[in-house]
């Protein structure tokens, strides 16, 4: 939807609600269960559908993107995806995660066709609308929560420790759409419902200081470069 002249509040609202409807069709939940001798730990997050492949009639394999820290738990007993109350859970497999960048791939099969996200790797500007979709805190209760903000900064570089304990520099999109624990791996979308980033962390301060709406996402061009060679049946 493109509005050139005489933009009204209704025009903007229509564009946003249309974008949300498109984006939610490709956003799902992730549940990781880890077991040790004494405890069972459940971690939840979000993910975005990247591609699908029809295996046989009515059975589809879906490949989804999420965060490495969502799936990189110890003693993983099971990995599941959640597709909402009406559809429920499906078993999944961790395909790949990157040791430097907080990105991972998961696959699962289900007798349902799901929409894949459309990527937009260009024309990301400060001040543009940013729509975050994910499932904070309680996967089922707050499934696919929508928050809206704007792009606050691009090319935000941060030195951090990778999965092997080495210091690397990663680049992020900064935005002010609210995200919380469980949003990790969910999508950041533009006003056209196109995927522009994978949400991964928010700034809370050195002493857990309360800092408002400083959220960060992996730019989709960086995320795609990290995973493109690990996509099954890459075309």
PDB file of C-alpha atoms in Angstrom:
ATOM      1  CA  UNK A   1       0.000   0.000   0.000  1.00  0.00           C
ATOM      2  CA  UNK A   2       1.517   3.326  -1.054  1.00  0.00           C
ATOM      3  CA  UNK A   3      -0.067   6.673  -0.221  1.00  0.00           C
ATOM      4  CA  UNK A   4       1.346   9.655  -2.117  1.00  0.00           C
ATOM      5  CA  UNK A   5      -0.915  12.617  -1.325  1.00  0.00           C
ATOM      6  CA  UNK A   6      -3.454  13.579   1.330  1.00  0.00           C
ATOM      7  CA  UNK A   7      -2.422  10.913   3.832  1.00  0.00           C
ATOM      8  CA  UNK A   8      -4.894  10.640   6.716  1.00  0.00           C
ATOM      9  CA  UNK A   9      -4.806   8.871  10.056  1.00  0.00           C
ATOM     10  CA  UNK A  10      -7.122   6.236   8.593  1.00  0.00           C
ATOM     11  CA  UNK A  11      -4.711   5.641   5.715  1.00  0.00           C
ATOM     12  CA  UNK A  12      -1.846   5.014   8.150  1.00  0.00           C
ATOM     13  CA  UNK A  13      -3.978   2.795  10.364  1.00  0.00           C
ATOM     14  CA  UNK A  14      -5.117   0.757   7.363  1.00  0.00           C
ATOM     15  CA  UNK A  15      -1.513   0.337   6.214  1.00  0.00           C
ATOM     16  CA  UNK A  16      -0.389  -0.770   9.687  1.00  0.00           C
ATOM     17  CA  UNK A  17      -3.227  -3.236  10.240  1.00  0.00           C
ATOM     18  CA  UNK A  18      -2.676  -4.714   6.769  1.00  0.00           C
ATOM     19  CA  UNK A  19       1.054  -5.063   7.473  1.00  0.00           C
ATOM     20  CA  UNK A  20       0.365  -6.765  10.819  1.00  0.00           C
ATOM     21  CA  UNK A  21      -2.028  -9.244   9.230  1.00  0.00           C
ATOM     22  CA  UNK A  22       0.623 -10.167   6.643  1.00  0.00           C
ATOM     23  CA  UNK A  23       3.461 -10.380   9.181  1.00  0.00           C
ATOM     24  CA  UNK A  24       1.558 -12.495  11.710  1.00  0.00           C
ATOM     25  CA  UNK A  25       0.987 -15.201   9.101  1.00  0.00           C
ATOM     26  CA  UNK A  26       4.727 -15.953   9.055  1.00  0.00           C
ATOM     27  CA  UNK A  27       5.470 -15.592  12.800  1.00  0.00           C
ATOM     28  CA  UNK A  28       5.248 -18.546  15.193  1.00  0.00           C
ATOM     29  CA  UNK A  29       6.448 -19.639  18.649  1.00  0.00           C
ATOM     30  CA  UNK A  30       9.296 -21.909  19.760  1.00  0.00           C
ATOM     31  CA  UNK A  31       9.513 -24.094  22.879  1.00  0.00           C
ATOM     32  CA  UNK A  32      12.759 -25.725  24.045  1.00  0.00           C
ATOM     33  CA  UNK A  33      12.652 -28.293  26.868  1.00  0.00           C
ATOM     34  CA  UNK A  34      15.916 -29.201  28.612  1.00  0.00           C
ATOM     35  CA  UNK A  35      16.282 -31.963  31.195  1.00  0.00           C
ATOM     36  CA  UNK A  36      18.946 -32.825  33.737  1.00  0.00           C
ATOM     37  CA  UNK A  37      18.928 -35.400  36.515  1.00  0.00           C
ATOM     38  CA  UNK A  38      17.065 -33.058  38.873  1.00  0.00           C
ATOM     39  CA  UNK A  39      15.319 -30.396  36.843  1.00  0.00           C
ATOM     40  CA  UNK A  40      13.324 -29.714  33.700  1.00  0.00           C
ATOM     41  CA  UNK A  41      13.720 -26.274  32.140  1.00  0.00           C
ATOM     42  CA  UNK A  42      11.431 -24.796  29.507  1.00  0.00           C
ATOM     43  CA  UNK A  43      12.530 -21.851  27.381  1.00  0.00           C
ATOM     44  CA  UNK A  44      10.278 -20.128  24.876  1.00  0.00           C
ATOM     45  CA  UNK A  45      10.865 -17.733  22.024  1.00  0.00           C
ATOM     46  CA  UNK A  46       9.598 -16.715  18.625  1.00  0.00           C
ATOM     47  CA  UNK A  47      10.509 -17.424  15.002  1.00  0.00           C
ATOM     48  CA  UNK A  48       9.767 -16.405  11.427  1.00  0.00           C
ATOM     49  CA  UNK A  49       9.038 -18.812   8.573  1.00  0.00           C
ATOM     50  CA  UNK A  50      11.699 -18.524   5.874  1.00  0.00           C
ATOM     51  CA  UNK A  51      10.702 -21.167   3.340  1.00  0.00           C
ATOM     52  CA  UNK A  52       8.712 -24.331   2.875  1.00  0.00           C
ATOM     53  CA  UNK A  53       9.083 -27.465   0.807  1.00  0.00           C
ATOM     54  CA  UNK A  54       6.296 -29.883  -0.041  1.00  0.00           C
ATOM     55  CA  UNK A  55       7.423 -33.450   0.672  1.00  0.00           C
ATOM     56  CA  UNK A  56       4.270 -35.332  -0.200  1.00  0.00           C
ATOM     57  CA  UNK A  57       0.670 -34.319  -0.590  1.00  0.00           C
ATOM     58  CA  UNK A  58      -0.516 -32.359   2.490  1.00  0.00           C
ATOM     59  CA  UNK A  59       2.810 -32.719   4.348  1.00  0.00           C
ATOM     60  CA  UNK A  60       5.026 -29.623   4.318  1.00  0.00           C
ATOM     61  CA  UNK A  61       8.506 -29.043   5.745  1.00  0.00           C
ATOM     62  CA  UNK A  62       8.951 -25.499   7.013  1.00  0.00           C
ATOM     63  CA  UNK A  63      12.284 -23.778   7.678  1.00  0.00           C
ATOM     64  CA  UNK A  64      12.176 -20.984  10.248  1.00  0.00           C
ATOM     65  CA  UNK A  65      14.627 -18.403  11.581  1.00  0.00           C
ATOM     66  CA  UNK A  66      15.064 -17.674  15.264  1.00  0.00           C
ATOM     67  CA  UNK A  67      17.819 -16.614  17.703  1.00  0.00           C
ATOM     68  CA  UNK A  68      20.755 -18.829  18.617  1.00  0.00           C
ATOM     69  CA  UNK A  69      20.181 -18.133  22.321  1.00  0.00           C
ATOM     70  CA  UNK A  70      16.633 -19.521  21.998  1.00  0.00           C
ATOM     71  CA  UNK A  71      17.813 -22.955  20.821  1.00  0.00           C
ATOM     72  CA  UNK A  72      21.375 -23.158  22.168  1.00  0.00           C
ATOM     73  CA  UNK A  73      20.438 -24.665  25.532  1.00  0.00           C
ATOM     74  CA  UNK A  74      22.259 -27.492  27.284  1.00  0.00           C
ATOM     75  CA  UNK A  75      20.721 -30.965  27.597  1.00  0.00           C
ATOM     76  CA  UNK A  76      17.975 -30.226  25.075  1.00  0.00           C
ATOM     77  CA  UNK A  77      15.297 -32.907  25.377  1.00  0.00           C
ATOM     78  CA  UNK A  78      12.786 -31.610  22.850  1.00  0.00           C
ATOM     79  CA  UNK A  79      12.256 -28.770  20.401  1.00  0.00           C
ATOM     80  CA  UNK A  80       8.740 -27.742  19.405  1.00  0.00           C
ATOM     81  CA  UNK A  81       7.051 -24.990  17.444  1.00  0.00           C
ATOM     82  CA  UNK A  82       3.697 -23.495  18.407  1.00  0.00           C
ATOM     83  CA  UNK A  83       1.272 -22.362  15.695  1.00  0.00           C
ATOM     84  CA  UNK A  84      -1.488 -20.941  17.848  1.00  0.00           C
ATOM     85  CA  UNK A  85      -4.377 -22.301  19.887  1.00  0.00           C
ATOM     86  CA  UNK A  86      -6.294 -23.758  16.943  1.00  0.00           C
ATOM     87  CA  UNK A  87      -3.317 -25.689  15.522  1.00  0.00           C
ATOM     88  CA  UNK A  88      -1.073 -26.372  18.524  1.00  0.00           C
ATOM     89  CA  UNK A  89       2.454 -27.817  18.731  1.00  0.00           C
ATOM     90  CA  UNK A  90       4.669 -29.729  16.288  1.00  0.00           C
ATOM     91  CA  UNK A  91       7.989 -31.439  16.901  1.00  0.00           C
ATOM     92  CA  UNK A  92      10.940 -29.598  15.365  1.00  0.00           C
ATOM     93  CA  UNK A  93      14.651 -30.045  14.681  1.00  0.00           C
ATOM     94  CA  UNK A  94      17.466 -27.552  15.164  1.00  0.00           C
ATOM     95  CA  UNK A  95      19.174 -27.303  11.765  1.00  0.00           C
ATOM     96  CA  UNK A  96      21.928 -24.753  12.363  1.00  0.00           C
ATOM     97  CA  UNK A  97      23.067 -21.900  14.548  1.00  0.00           C
ATOM     98  CA  UNK A  98      25.804 -19.351  13.961  1.00  0.00           C
ATOM     99  CA  UNK A  99      28.539 -19.072  16.595  1.00  0.00           C
ATOM    100  CA  UNK A 100      29.128 -15.325  16.045  1.00  0.00           C
ATOM    101  CA  UNK A 101      25.699 -13.943  15.209  1.00  0.00           C
ATOM    102  CA  UNK A 102      22.588 -14.672  17.316  1.00  0.00           C
ATOM    103  CA  UNK A 103      20.762 -16.481  14.523  1.00  0.00           C
ATOM    104  CA  UNK A 104      19.562 -20.074  14.069  1.00  0.00           C
ATOM    105  CA  UNK A 105      17.466 -22.303  11.806  1.00  0.00           C
ATOM    106  CA  UNK A 106      14.787 -24.812  12.813  1.00  0.00           C
ATOM    107  CA  UNK A 107      12.752 -27.179  10.631  1.00  0.00           C
ATOM    108  CA  UNK A 108       9.434 -28.931  11.218  1.00  0.00           C
ATOM    109  CA  UNK A 109       6.823 -30.794   9.195  1.00  0.00           C
ATOM    110  CA  UNK A 110       3.088 -30.220   9.404  1.00  0.00           C
ATOM    111  CA  UNK A 111      -0.003 -30.933   7.289  1.00  0.00           C
ATOM    112  CA  UNK A 112      -0.571 -27.235   6.683  1.00  0.00           C
ATOM    113  CA  UNK A 113       0.694 -24.574   4.305  1.00  0.00           C
ATOM    114  CA  UNK A 114       2.040 -21.519   6.134  1.00  0.00           C
ATOM    115  CA  UNK A 115       2.985 -18.211   4.594  1.00  0.00           C
ATOM    116  CA  UNK A 116       6.675 -17.379   4.348  1.00  0.00           C
ATOM    117  CA  UNK A 117       8.058 -13.960   5.183  1.00  0.00           C
ATOM    118  CA  UNK A 118       8.935 -11.551   2.388  1.00  0.00           C
ATOM    119  CA  UNK A 119      12.381 -10.056   2.965  1.00  0.00           C
ATOM    120  CA  UNK A 120      13.292  -6.407   2.493  1.00  0.00           C
ATOM    121  CA  UNK A 121      17.061  -5.953   2.695  1.00  0.00           C
ATOM    122  CA  UNK A 122      17.106  -2.365   1.429  1.00  0.00           C
ATOM    123  CA  UNK A 123      15.754   1.123   2.063  1.00  0.00           C
ATOM    124  CA  UNK A 124      15.657   0.912   5.862  1.00  0.00           C
ATOM    125  CA  UNK A 125      15.565   4.481   7.173  1.00  0.00           C
ATOM    126  CA  UNK A 126      15.495   6.089  10.602  1.00  0.00           C
ATOM    127  CA  UNK A 127      11.995   7.173  11.552  1.00  0.00           C
ATOM    128  CA  UNK A 128      10.282   4.484   9.462  1.00  0.00           C
ATOM    129  CA  UNK A 129       7.631   2.351  11.127  1.00  0.00           C
ATOM    130  CA  UNK A 130       8.886  -0.800  12.871  1.00  0.00           C
ATOM    131  CA  UNK A 131       6.456  -3.589  13.787  1.00  0.00           C
ATOM    132  CA  UNK A 132       7.631  -6.264  16.247  1.00  0.00           C
ATOM    133  CA  UNK A 133       5.736  -9.556  16.492  1.00  0.00           C
ATOM    134  CA  UNK A 134       6.522 -12.295  18.989  1.00  0.00           C
ATOM    135  CA  UNK A 135       5.331 -14.131  22.089  1.00  0.00           C
ATOM    136  CA  UNK A 136       6.660 -12.517  25.308  1.00  0.00           C
ATOM    137  CA  UNK A 137       6.654 -14.230  28.719  1.00  0.00           C
ATOM    138  CA  UNK A 138       3.872 -16.781  28.161  1.00  0.00           C
ATOM    139  CA  UNK A 139       3.994 -18.463  24.751  1.00  0.00           C
ATOM    140  CA  UNK A 140       0.342 -19.466  24.607  1.00  0.00           C
ATOM    141  CA  UNK A 141      -1.233 -16.560  26.500  1.00  0.00           C
ATOM    142  CA  UNK A 142       0.583 -13.787  24.632  1.00  0.00           C
ATOM    143  CA  UNK A 143       1.120 -15.570  21.316  1.00  0.00           C
ATOM    144  CA  UNK A 144       2.051 -13.204  18.461  1.00  0.00           C
ATOM    145  CA  UNK A 145       1.816  -9.965  20.420  1.00  0.00           C
ATOM    146  CA  UNK A 146       2.102  -6.865  18.214  1.00  0.00           C
ATOM    147  CA  UNK A 147       4.007  -3.714  19.170  1.00  0.00           C
ATOM    148  CA  UNK A 148       4.673  -0.740  16.917  1.00  0.00           C
ATOM    149  CA  UNK A 149       7.491   1.815  16.992  1.00  0.00           C
ATOM    150  CA  UNK A 150      10.014   3.289  14.624  1.00  0.00           C
ATOM    151  CA  UNK A 151      13.560   2.653  13.478  1.00  0.00           C
ATOM    152  CA  UNK A 152      15.732   4.535  15.993  1.00  0.00           C
ATOM    153  CA  UNK A 153      19.140   3.858  14.465  1.00  0.00           C
ATOM    154  CA  UNK A 154      20.870   1.739  11.842  1.00  0.00           C
ATOM    155  CA  UNK A 155      24.302   0.117  11.763  1.00  0.00           C
ATOM    156  CA  UNK A 156      24.558  -0.016  15.564  1.00  0.00           C
ATOM    157  CA  UNK A 157      27.788  -1.926  16.193  1.00  0.00           C
ATOM    158  CA  UNK A 158      28.433  -3.794  19.440  1.00  0.00           C
ATOM    159  CA  UNK A 159      31.381  -5.841  20.687  1.00  0.00           C
ATOM    160  CA  UNK A 160      30.194  -8.995  22.424  1.00  0.00           C
ATOM    161  CA  UNK A 161      31.197 -12.526  23.322  1.00  0.00           C
ATOM    162  CA  UNK A 162      30.306 -15.234  20.816  1.00  0.00           C
ATOM    163  CA  UNK A 163      29.314 -18.845  21.522  1.00  0.00           C
ATOM    164  CA  UNK A 164      33.000 -19.856  21.821  1.00  0.00           C
ATOM    165  CA  UNK A 165      33.959 -17.067  24.206  1.00  0.00           C
ATOM    166  CA  UNK A 166      35.665 -14.875  21.593  1.00  0.00           C
ATOM    167  CA  UNK A 167      34.957 -11.159  21.198  1.00  0.00           C
ATOM    168  CA  UNK A 168      33.234 -10.289  17.916  1.00  0.00           C
ATOM    169  CA  UNK A 169      31.565  -7.167  16.534  1.00  0.00           C
ATOM    170  CA  UNK A 170      27.938  -7.490  15.462  1.00  0.00           C
ATOM    171  CA  UNK A 171      25.649  -4.963  13.808  1.00  0.00           C
ATOM    172  CA  UNK A 172      22.029  -4.241  14.746  1.00  0.00           C
ATOM    173  CA  UNK A 173      18.974  -2.209  13.899  1.00  0.00           C
ATOM    174  CA  UNK A 174      17.821  -0.132  16.871  1.00  0.00           C
ATOM    175  CA  UNK A 175      14.087   0.443  17.219  1.00  0.00           C
ATOM    176  CA  UNK A 176      11.531   1.510  19.816  1.00  0.00           C
ATOM    177  CA  UNK A 177       8.883  -1.195  19.372  1.00  0.00           C
ATOM    178  CA  UNK A 178       8.650  -2.864  22.777  1.00  0.00           C
ATOM    179  CA  UNK A 179      10.124  -6.368  23.065  1.00  0.00           C
ATOM    180  CA  UNK A 180      10.493  -8.606  26.101  1.00  0.00           C
ATOM    181  CA  UNK A 181      11.714 -12.072  26.997  1.00  0.00           C
ATOM    182  CA  UNK A 182      10.057 -14.452  24.542  1.00  0.00           C
ATOM    183  CA  UNK A 183      10.144 -11.966  21.672  1.00  0.00           C
ATOM    184  CA  UNK A 184      13.606 -13.283  20.827  1.00  0.00           C
ATOM    185  CA  UNK A 185      13.679 -14.710  17.312  1.00  0.00           C
ATOM    186  CA  UNK A 186      10.498 -12.955  16.262  1.00  0.00           C
ATOM    187  CA  UNK A 187      10.340 -10.620  13.306  1.00  0.00           C
ATOM    188  CA  UNK A 188      10.759  -6.900  12.910  1.00  0.00           C
ATOM    189  CA  UNK A 189       8.626  -5.792   9.953  1.00  0.00           C
ATOM    190  CA  UNK A 190       8.119  -2.594   7.976  1.00  0.00           C
ATOM    191  CA  UNK A 191       4.802  -0.903   7.136  1.00  0.00           C
ATOM    192  CA  UNK A 192       4.378  -3.251   4.144  1.00  0.00           C
ATOM    193  CA  UNK A 193       4.636  -6.389   6.300  1.00  0.00           C
ATOM    194  CA  UNK A 194       8.105  -7.173   4.937  1.00  0.00           C
ATOM    195  CA  UNK A 195      10.714  -8.709   7.248  1.00  0.00           C
ATOM    196  CA  UNK A 196      13.576  -6.307   7.980  1.00  0.00           C
ATOM    197  CA  UNK A 197      15.126  -7.870  11.079  1.00  0.00           C
ATOM    198  CA  UNK A 198      15.129 -10.608  13.729  1.00  0.00           C
ATOM    199  CA  UNK A 199      14.547  -9.254  17.239  1.00  0.00           C
ATOM    200  CA  UNK A 200      17.160 -10.413  19.723  1.00  0.00           C
ATOM    201  CA  UNK A 201      17.746  -8.119  22.726  1.00  0.00           C
ATOM    202  CA  UNK A 202      16.877  -4.879  24.502  1.00  0.00           C
ATOM    203  CA  UNK A 203      18.985  -2.519  26.595  1.00  0.00           C
ATOM    204  CA  UNK A 204      18.344  -2.771  30.330  1.00  0.00           C
ATOM    205  CA  UNK A 205      21.424  -1.040  31.780  1.00  0.00           C
ATOM    206  CA  UNK A 206      24.436  -2.288  33.711  1.00  0.00           C
ATOM    207  CA  UNK A 207      22.471  -2.726  36.941  1.00  0.00           C
ATOM    208  CA  UNK A 208      19.160  -3.710  35.353  1.00  0.00           C
ATOM    209  CA  UNK A 209      18.286  -0.031  35.197  1.00  0.00           C
ATOM    210  CA  UNK A 210      14.893   0.594  33.662  1.00  0.00           C
ATOM    211  CA  UNK A 211      15.533   1.884  30.151  1.00  0.00           C
ATOM    212  CA  UNK A 212      12.568   2.505  27.868  1.00  0.00           C
ATOM    213  CA  UNK A 213      12.209   1.138  24.348  1.00  0.00           C
ATOM    214  CA  UNK A 214      15.799   0.570  23.278  1.00  0.00           C
ATOM    215  CA  UNK A 215      15.315  -2.634  21.328  1.00  0.00           C
ATOM    216  CA  UNK A 216      17.610  -4.304  18.811  1.00  0.00           C
ATOM    217  CA  UNK A 217      17.232  -6.627  15.838  1.00  0.00           C
ATOM    218  CA  UNK A 218      19.664  -8.392  13.516  1.00  0.00           C
ATOM    219  CA  UNK A 219      19.292  -6.750  10.067  1.00  0.00           C
ATOM    220  CA  UNK A 220      17.734  -9.260   7.711  1.00  0.00           C
ATOM    221  CA  UNK A 221      20.526  -8.947   5.132  1.00  0.00           C
ATOM    222  CA  UNK A 222      23.090  -9.948   7.762  1.00  0.00           C
ATOM    223  CA  UNK A 223      20.874 -12.753   9.085  1.00  0.00           C
ATOM    224  CA  UNK A 224      20.303 -14.140   5.594  1.00  0.00           C
ATOM    225  CA  UNK A 225      24.008 -14.132   4.738  1.00  0.00           C
ATOM    226  CA  UNK A 226      24.671 -16.151   7.891  1.00  0.00           C
ATOM    227  CA  UNK A 227      22.110 -18.840   7.080  1.00  0.00           C
ATOM    228  CA  UNK A 228      21.806 -18.952   3.271  1.00  0.00           C
ATOM    229  CA  UNK A 229      24.353 -21.746   2.807  1.00  0.00           C
ATOM    230  CA  UNK A 230      22.611 -23.855   5.444  1.00  0.00           C
ATOM    231  CA  UNK A 231      19.107 -23.725   3.961  1.00  0.00           C
ATOM    232  CA  UNK A 232      18.002 -27.209   2.843  1.00  0.00           C
ATOM    233  CA  UNK A 233      17.555 -27.426  -0.928  1.00  0.00           C
ATOM    234  CA  UNK A 234      18.911 -23.925  -1.401  1.00  0.00           C
ATOM    235  CA  UNK A 235      17.728 -22.482  -4.677  1.00  0.00           C
TER     236      UNK A 235
END
